[in-house]
């Protein structure tokens, strides 16, 4: 019953409000509104204005003939299609529900009253008016924003203002008011600054105000004080060299930076217009690509800027570069005096000096401190602009022979010319004294070649047993001359030809002799000793002591024959030959076999006798020898420690090694193991679980990848055959530092499932909060229902026990009791999200 009464009360109230609103609407009076709502619109000349006329009527569909007119009752038309905007026009807006009056640019003649009119329901006329007033806004007539007074002069910072009503003007400098005292005087035309200084630079504000209208305008004027240019005084004379380029920099001060010109005084011509001349107007540099003798003149450097002009004058003196006109080669006998003369021309006359070709040290005028045999004289003739330099060397030696530079220099340039002193001397055989004898055998022709050093060249004759060979007419000895060299070809038919022969060289300064020997060559002597140094199941390495040899008859090879020990026949032995500088290794042997070896030496004559007999057995098949890595260590450790190798890369390293001896069974694979770690107090500690082990086919290289930068790695390399693994080769690797990395604390990223679980949990928690609020405010929601159930009679509870509790039917809907604080936890089991009461712990997530 109470509910019915309450509903009737509400219905009555709603009906009353509807009735009141309807009555108010019925009483609304039709009218026109002009926006903006002010009855007077005051705007400056040149401003734009928008006036909107909007009907305020109960039914806008009954409005017709909405229009604007001026004070002469002339209707203002809208803008025609395609027409440019007229000064005044109307425009329908708000889907035809309002009419705008638009002034593009107000003029003083447009001031007046404007009317808006319309018909309502055909019979009723509506109207409204607005007054438009104009005024002349503050206008800057003569107020440039950038003005540049000249240092030391009086200057008016110009700022003329027009306004109606008139405006008052005051000044600010860098934000501070300026008063008309001292050097500053405020005038109608602007601000007068007396005796302008550099400190007058700054921002000046010309501020105009119209008190009656409240208009305020500011004009910021940047004042930059200019300084008249001043050219740095030029040297009185500038030297330029004929046929060379010339440059000179003219410096000047001023503000702004002045522009430069160079003027040739004799013709008053701007040199920038002359061929070969160029002027940089910014830096003032004058460049002449090739100086001509006619360029000898007086020149002015002129600097100009907006503040003034300045110039300085200099004279360009054209120099003539030195030229060496005479420098002759000379030939002088040993121990005589040599005079080396050099004549040069130039203006001014050049100075002359000498030096040995290829050196930088020059001789000075007079006696040389380093060698008192050498004197330098210099004779200068200013009339002819010539200089003669003479280099005198007394007691000439063979070391004085060679090239010499004559150097002539004046302020214009330096000239060089090369001459040669040839020192004549008697023949000598110094270069042949250390040559070995000549060998031949079995009547093979032998060549004895003789060459004597001498200037002038020497003539050669051969002697045998103090008799001229050319007089013997022996067909077994033939002389062949090749200019300065002479060859004696001997065919030794018998032992008497193996003898000494004399080469005699003669020129006009003297005579020299050189004895050469022809010897009979023989096969090498027997090898004294050969011992096995290292033995494996399939190879042996020997240390061999070769026989003594004569100078000029070297050992060319060493040979070995080997057979099984119990095989008596050497004819079936296996041969192997080595070069003298190679390792003496015999490979391809059989394991557990006894071998006999014999050795011989070979030269150009033939193979020596077999000797140095050795018998040795190979061991049984076994695991391979230890591989040898092919890396140069940066630090050699003790024998018990690993060698340290640096990698040029931060993340990888290519390990390379030699194929080791397989000891009777072929190598099947290699095993590489590398572990990061560190060495502390000499003890290597590996990072647990960080080692990588890899088996490699029969290759000799392996690339270690995904290494850490700036880290030590201990590498083990083993070879494997059918018998087992070799002893490991150890290497300690240090990777490069690489790019610096930003260290950061590792954080577990949330999985997408965990994020979904958290979101669902937050939604459920939000629903719970809303439900609690509904329960407290309006006694609504699930919690309110549960609260009401707890207050039911025992008989009602008994009936539910028979049917089963709601909690058991819908366990996911069970919620904590109102007023009891319980934490909720969010769990994600991989299939769904659950909320539970208890401690808030995110399980199965990264949170």
Coordinates of N, CA and C in Angstrom, one line a residue, residues 597-748:
X597 N 117.7 -47.4 -41.7 CA 117.9 -46.2 -42.4 C 119.3 -45.9 -42.8
X598 N 119.6 -45.3 -43.9 CA 120.9 -44.8 -44.3 C 120.7 -43.5 -45.0
X599 N 121.8 -42.7 -44.9 CA 121.7 -41.3 -45.4 C 122.8 -40.9 -46.3
X600 N 122.6 -39.9 -47.2 CA 123.6 -39.4 -48.1 C 123.3 -38.0 -48.4
X601 N 124.4 -37.2 -48.7 CA 124.3 -35.8 -49.1 C 124.5 -35.6 -50.6
X602 N 123.9 -34.6 -51.2 CA 124.0 -34.3 -52.6 C 124.4 -32.9 -52.8
X603 N 125.3 -32.7 -53.8 CA 125.6 -31.4 -54.3 C 125.5 -31.4 -55.8
X604 N 126.0 -30.3 -56.5 CA 125.8 -30.2 -58.0 C 126.5 -31.4 -58.7
X605 N 127.5 -32.0 -58.0 CA 128.3 -33.0 -58.7 C 127.5 -34.3 -58.7
X606 N 126.9 -34.6 -57.5 CA 126.1 -35.9 -57.4 C 125.9 -36.2 -56.0
X607 N 125.4 -37.5 -55.8 CA 125.1 -38.0 -54.5 C 126.3 -38.6 -53.8
X608 N 126.5 -38.3 -52.5 CA 127.7 -38.9 -51.8 C 127.3 -40.3 -51.4
X609 N 128.3 -40.9 -50.7 CA 128.1 -42.3 -50.3 C 127.1 -42.4 -49.1
X610 N 126.5 -43.6 -49.1 CA 125.5 -43.9 -48.0 C 126.2 -44.1 -46.7
X611 N 125.7 -43.5 -45.6 CA 126.4 -43.7 -44.3 C 125.4 -43.4 -43.3
X612 N 125.9 -43.3 -42.0 CA 125.0 -43.0 -40.9 C 123.9 -44.0 -40.8
X613 N 124.2 -45.3 -40.7 CA 123.2 -46.3 -40.7 C 122.5 -46.3 -39.3
X614 N 121.1 -46.3 -39.3 CA 120.3 -46.3 -38.1 C 119.3 -47.4 -38.2
X615 N 119.1 -48.1 -37.1 CA 118.0 -49.1 -37.0 C 117.1 -48.6 -35.8
X616 N 115.8 -48.6 -36.1 CA 114.8 -48.1 -35.1 C 113.5 -48.7 -35.4
X617 N 112.7 -49.0 -34.3 CA 111.4 -49.5 -34.4 C 110.3 -48.5 -34.2
X618 N 109.2 -48.6 -34.8 CA 108.0 -47.8 -34.5 C 107.2 -48.4 -33.5
X619 N 106.6 -47.6 -32.6 CA 105.7 -48.1 -31.6 C 104.4 -48.6 -32.1
X620 N 103.6 -49.2 -31.2 CA 102.3 -49.7 -31.7 C 101.3 -48.6 -32.0
X621 N 100.2 -48.9 -32.6 CA 99.2 -47.9 -32.9 C 98.7 -47.3 -31.6
X622 N 98.4 -46.0 -31.6 CA 98.0 -45.4 -30.4 C 97.1 -44.2 -30.8
X623 N 96.7 -43.5 -29.8 CA 95.9 -42.3 -30.0 C 96.8 -41.2 -30.7
X624 N 96.2 -40.2 -31.4 CA 97.0 -39.3 -32.2 C 97.8 -38.4 -31.3
X625 N 98.8 -37.7 -31.9 CA 99.6 -36.8 -31.2 C 98.7 -35.5 -30.9
X626 N 99.2 -34.7 -30.0 CA 98.4 -33.5 -29.6 C 98.4 -32.5 -30.7
X627 N 97.2 -32.0 -31.1 CA 97.2 -31.0 -32.2 C 98.0 -29.7 -31.8
X628 N 98.5 -29.0 -32.7 CA 99.2 -27.8 -32.5 C 98.4 -26.6 -33.0
X629 N 98.0 -25.7 -32.2 CA 97.2 -24.6 -32.6 C 98.0 -23.6 -33.3
X630 N 97.4 -22.9 -34.3 CA 98.2 -21.9 -35.2 C 97.8 -20.5 -34.8
X631 N 98.1 -20.1 -33.5 CA 97.8 -18.8 -33.0 C 99.0 -18.3 -32.3
X632 N 99.3 -17.0 -32.5 CA 100.4 -16.4 -31.8 C 100.0 -15.8 -30.5
X633 N 100.5 -16.3 -29.4 CA 100.0 -15.8 -28.1 C 100.5 -14.4 -27.8
X634 N 99.7 -13.6 -27.1 CA 100.1 -12.3 -26.7 C 100.9 -12.3 -25.5
X635 N 100.8 -13.5 -24.8 CA 101.6 -13.6 -23.5 C 101.9 -15.1 -23.4
X636 N 103.2 -15.4 -23.4 CA 103.7 -16.7 -23.2 C 103.7 -17.0 -21.7
X637 N 102.9 -18.1 -21.3 CA 102.9 -18.5 -19.9 C 104.0 -19.5 -19.6
X638 N 104.1 -20.0 -18.4 CA 104.9 -21.1 -18.0 C 104.5 -22.3 -18.7
X639 N 105.4 -23.4 -18.7 CA 105.0 -24.6 -19.4 C 103.8 -25.2 -18.9
X640 N 103.6 -25.0 -17.5 CA 102.4 -25.7 -16.9 C 101.2 -24.9 -17.1
X641 N 101.2 -23.7 -17.7 CA 100.1 -22.9 -17.9 C 99.8 -22.7 -19.4
X642 N 98.6 -22.2 -19.6 CA 98.1 -22.0 -21.0 C 98.6 -20.7 -21.6
X643 N 98.9 -20.7 -23.0 CA 99.2 -19.5 -23.7 C 97.9 -18.7 -23.9
X644 N 98.1 -17.3 -23.8 CA 96.9 -16.4 -23.9 C 96.9 -15.9 -25.3
X645 N 95.7 -16.0 -26.0 CA 95.5 -15.5 -27.3 C 94.4 -14.5 -27.3
X646 N 94.6 -13.4 -28.0 CA 93.6 -12.3 -28.1 C 92.7 -12.5 -29.3
X647 N 91.4 -12.4 -29.2 CA 90.5 -12.4 -30.4 C 90.3 -11.0 -30.8
X648 N 90.3 -10.7 -32.1 CA 90.0 -9.4 -32.6 C 88.5 -9.1 -32.5
X649 N 87.7 -10.1 -32.2 CA 86.2 -9.9 -32.2 C 85.7 -10.2 -30.8
X650 N 84.5 -9.6 -30.6 CA 83.9 -9.7 -29.2 C 83.0 -10.9 -29.1
X651 N 82.5 -11.4 -30.2 CA 81.5 -12.5 -30.1 C 81.8 -13.8 -30.8
X652 N 83.0 -13.9 -31.5 CA 83.4 -15.1 -32.2 C 84.9 -15.2 -32.3
X653 N 85.4 -16.4 -32.6 CA 86.8 -16.6 -32.8 C 87.0 -17.9 -33.6
X654 N 87.9 -17.8 -34.6 CA 88.1 -19.0 -35.4 C 89.4 -19.7 -34.9
X655 N 89.2 -20.9 -34.4 CA 90.3 -21.7 -33.9 C 90.9 -22.5 -35.1
X656 N 92.2 -22.5 -35.3 CA 92.9 -23.2 -36.4 C 94.0 -24.0 -35.8
X657 N 94.3 -25.2 -36.4 CA 95.4 -26.1 -35.9 C 95.9 -26.9 -37.1
X658 N 97.1 -27.5 -36.8 CA 97.8 -28.4 -37.8 C 97.2 -29.8 -37.6
X659 N 97.3 -30.6 -38.7 CA 96.9 -32.0 -38.5 C 98.0 -32.8 -37.8
X660 N 97.7 -33.4 -36.7 CA 98.7 -34.1 -35.9 C 99.0 -35.5 -36.5
X661 N 100.1 -36.1 -36.0 CA 100.4 -37.4 -36.5 C 99.3 -38.4 -35.9
X662 N 98.8 -39.3 -36.8 CA 97.7 -40.1 -36.4 C 98.1 -41.3 -35.6
X663 N 99.4 -41.7 -35.6 CA 99.9 -42.9 -34.9 C 99.3 -44.2 -35.3
X664 N 99.1 -44.3 -36.6 CA 98.7 -45.6 -37.2 C 97.2 -45.8 -37.4
X665 N 96.4 -44.9 -36.9 CA 94.9 -45.0 -37.2 C 94.5 -43.6 -37.7
X666 N 93.7 -43.5 -38.7 CA 93.3 -42.2 -39.3 C 92.5 -41.4 -38.2
X667 N 92.6 -40.1 -38.2 CA 91.9 -39.3 -37.3 C 90.4 -39.2 -37.8
X668 N 89.5 -39.5 -36.9 CA 88.1 -39.6 -37.2 C 87.4 -38.2 -37.0
X669 N 87.8 -37.6 -35.9 CA 87.2 -36.3 -35.6 C 88.0 -35.5 -34.6
X670 N 87.7 -34.3 -34.4 CA 88.3 -33.5 -33.3 C 87.2 -33.0 -32.3
X671 N 87.6 -32.9 -31.1 CA 86.7 -32.4 -30.1 C 87.2 -31.1 -29.5
X672 N 86.3 -30.1 -29.6 CA 86.6 -28.8 -29.0 C 85.7 -28.5 -27.8
X673 N 86.3 -28.1 -26.8 CA 85.6 -27.7 -25.6 C 86.1 -26.3 -25.1
X674 N 85.1 -25.4 -24.9 CA 85.5 -24.1 -24.4 C 84.6 -23.6 -23.3
X675 N 85.2 -23.1 -22.3 CA 84.5 -22.7 -21.1 C 84.9 -21.3 -20.7
X676 N 83.9 -20.4 -20.4 CA 84.2 -19.1 -19.8 C 84.6 -19.2 -18.4
X677 N 85.4 -18.3 -17.9 CA 85.8 -18.4 -16.5 C 86.8 -17.3 -16.2
X678 N 87.6 -17.5 -15.2 CA 88.6 -16.5 -14.8 C 89.7 -17.2 -14.0
X679 N 90.9 -16.5 -14.0 CA 92.0 -17.1 -13.4 C 92.3 -16.2 -12.2
X680 N 92.2 -16.7 -11.0 CA 92.4 -16.0 -9.7 C 93.6 -16.7 -9.0
X681 N 94.7 -15.9 -8.7 CA 95.8 -16.4 -8.0 C 96.4 -17.7 -8.7
X682 N 96.3 -17.6 -10.0 CA 96.9 -18.7 -10.8 C 96.0 -20.0 -10.9
X683 N 94.8 -19.9 -10.4 CA 93.9 -21.1 -10.5 C 92.7 -20.7 -11.4
X684 N 92.5 -21.6 -12.4 CA 91.4 -21.3 -13.4 C 90.1 -21.8 -12.8
X685 N 89.1 -21.0 -12.8 CA 87.8 -21.3 -12.3 C 86.8 -21.1 -13.5
X686 N 86.1 -22.2 -13.8 CA 85.1 -22.2 -14.9 C 83.7 -21.8 -14.3
X687 N 82.9 -21.2 -15.2 CA 81.5 -20.9 -14.8 C 80.7 -22.2 -14.9
X688 N 80.1 -22.6 -13.9 CA 79.4 -23.9 -13.9 C 78.3 -23.9 -14.9
X689 N 78.3 -25.0 -15.7 CA 77.2 -25.2 -16.7 C 77.3 -24.4 -17.9
X690 N 78.5 -23.6 -18.1 CA 78.6 -22.7 -19.2 C 79.5 -23.3 -20.3
X691 N 80.1 -24.5 -20.1 CA 81.0 -25.0 -21.1 C 80.2 -25.5 -22.3
X692 N 80.8 -25.4 -23.5 CA 80.3 -25.9 -24.7 C 81.3 -26.9 -25.3
X693 N 80.8 -28.1 -25.8 CA 81.6 -29.1 -26.3 C 81.1 -29.5 -27.7
X694 N 82.0 -29.6 -28.7 CA 81.5 -29.9 -30.0 C 82.5 -30.8 -30.7
X695 N 82.0 -31.8 -31.4 CA 82.8 -32.7 -32.2 C 82.8 -32.2 -33.7
X696 N 84.0 -32.2 -34.3 CA 84.2 -31.6 -35.6 C 84.7 -32.7 -36.5
X697 N 84.2 -32.8 -37.8 CA 84.8 -33.7 -38.8 C 86.3 -33.3 -39.0
X698 N 86.9 -34.0 -39.9 CA 88.3 -33.9 -40.1 C 88.6 -32.6 -40.8
X699 N 88.4 -31.5 -40.1 CA 88.8 -30.1 -40.6 C 89.9 -29.6 -39.7
X700 N 90.4 -28.5 -40.1 CA 91.5 -27.9 -39.3 C 91.1 -26.5 -38.8
X701 N 89.9 -26.2 -38.7 CA 89.4 -25.0 -38.1 C 88.0 -25.1 -37.6
X702 N 87.7 -24.2 -36.7 CA 86.3 -24.3 -36.0 C 86.0 -22.9 -35.5
X703 N 84.8 -22.4 -35.8 CA 84.5 -21.1 -35.3 C 83.6 -21.1 -34.0
X704 N 84.2 -20.5 -33.0 CA 83.5 -20.4 -31.7 C 82.5 -19.2 -31.8
X705 N 81.2 -19.5 -31.6 CA 80.2 -18.4 -31.8 C 79.6 -18.1 -30.5
X706 N 78.8 -16.9 -30.5 CA 78.0 -16.5 -29.3 C 78.9 -16.3 -28.1
X707 N 80.1 -15.8 -28.3 CA 81.0 -15.5 -27.1 C 80.6 -14.2 -26.5
X708 N 81.0 -14.1 -25.2 CA 80.7 -12.9 -24.5 C 81.9 -11.9 -24.6
X709 N 81.7 -10.7 -24.7 CA 82.7 -9.7 -24.9 C 83.5 -9.6 -23.6
X710 N 84.8 -9.3 -23.8 CA 85.8 -9.0 -22.7 C 85.7 -10.1 -21.7
X711 N 85.9 -11.3 -22.2 CA 85.8 -12.5 -21.3 C 86.9 -13.5 -21.7
X712 N 87.4 -14.2 -20.6 CA 88.4 -15.3 -20.8 C 87.7 -16.6 -21.1
X713 N 88.2 -17.4 -22.1 CA 87.7 -18.7 -22.4 C 88.9 -19.7 -22.4
X714 N 88.7 -20.8 -21.7 CA 89.8 -21.9 -21.8 C 89.3 -22.9 -22.8
X715 N 90.2 -23.1 -23.8 CA 89.8 -24.0 -24.9 C 90.7 -25.3 -24.8
X716 N 90.0 -26.4 -25.0 CA 90.7 -27.7 -25.1 C 90.4 -28.3 -26.5
X717 N 91.5 -28.8 -27.2 CA 91.3 -29.4 -28.5 C 92.0 -30.7 -28.5
X718 N 91.2 -31.8 -28.8 CA 91.7 -33.1 -28.9 C 91.4 -33.8 -30.2
X719 N 92.4 -34.6 -30.7 CA 92.2 -35.4 -31.9 C 91.8 -36.8 -31.5
X720 N 90.9 -37.4 -32.3 CA 90.4 -38.8 -32.0 C 90.6 -39.7 -33.2
X721 N 91.1 -40.9 -32.9 CA 91.1 -42.0 -33.9 C 90.5 -43.2 -33.2
X722 N 90.6 -44.4 -33.9 CA 89.9 -45.6 -33.4 C 90.4 -46.0 -32.1
X723 N 91.6 -45.5 -31.7 CA 92.2 -46.0 -30.4 C 91.7 -45.1 -29.3
X724 N 91.6 -43.8 -29.5 CA 91.2 -42.9 -28.5 C 91.5 -41.5 -28.8
X725 N 91.5 -40.7 -27.7 CA 91.7 -39.2 -27.8 C 93.2 -39.0 -27.5
X726 N 93.7 -37.9 -28.2 CA 95.0 -37.4 -28.0 C 95.0 -36.6 -26.7
X727 N 96.2 -36.3 -26.2 CA 96.3 -35.3 -25.1 C 95.8 -34.0 -25.6
X728 N 95.0 -33.3 -24.7 CA 94.4 -32.0 -25.2 C 95.5 -30.9 -25.4
X729 N 95.3 -30.1 -26.4 CA 96.0 -28.8 -26.6 C 95.2 -27.7 -25.9
X730 N 95.8 -26.9 -25.0 CA 95.1 -25.9 -24.3 C 95.4 -24.5 -24.8
X731 N 94.4 -23.7 -24.7 CA 94.6 -22.3 -25.2 C 93.7 -21.4 -24.3
X732 N 94.2 -20.3 -23.9 CA 93.4 -19.3 -23.1 C 93.1 -18.2 -24.0
X733 N 91.8 -18.0 -24.3 CA 91.3 -16.9 -25.2 C 90.7 -15.7 -24.5
X734 N 91.1 -14.5 -24.9 CA 90.5 -13.3 -24.4 C 89.8 -12.6 -25.5
X735 N 88.5 -12.5 -25.4 CA 87.7 -11.8 -26.4 C 87.8 -10.3 -26.3
X736 N 87.5 -9.6 -27.5 CA 87.6 -8.2 -27.5 C 86.5 -7.6 -26.7
X737 N 86.7 -6.3 -26.3 CA 85.7 -5.6 -25.5 C 84.4 -5.4 -26.2
X738 N 84.5 -5.0 -27.5 CA 83.3 -4.7 -28.2 C 82.6 -3.4 -27.8
X739 N 81.4 -3.2 -28.2 CA 80.6 -2.0 -27.9 C 80.2 -2.0 -26.4
X740 N 80.4 -0.9 -25.7 CA 80.0 -0.8 -24.3 C 78.5 -1.0 -24.2
X741 N 78.2 -1.8 -23.2 CA 76.8 -2.1 -23.0 C 76.3 -1.5 -21.7
X742 N 75.0 -1.1 -21.7 CA 74.5 -0.5 -20.5 C 74.0 -1.7 -19.6
X743 N 74.6 -1.7 -18.4 CA 74.3 -2.8 -17.5 C 72.9 -2.6 -16.9
X744 N 72.1 -3.6 -16.8 CA 70.7 -3.5 -16.3 C 70.4 -4.7 -15.5
X745 N 69.5 -4.5 -14.5 CA 69.0 -5.6 -13.7 C 68.0 -6.4 -14.5
X746 N 68.3 -7.7 -14.5 CA 67.4 -8.6 -15.2 C 66.0 -8.6 -14.6
X747 N 64.9 -8.4 -15.3 CA 63.6 -8.5 -14.8 C 62.8 -9.5 -15.6
X748 N 61.9 -10.2 -14.9 CA 61.1 -11.2 -15.5 C 59.9 -10.5 -16.2

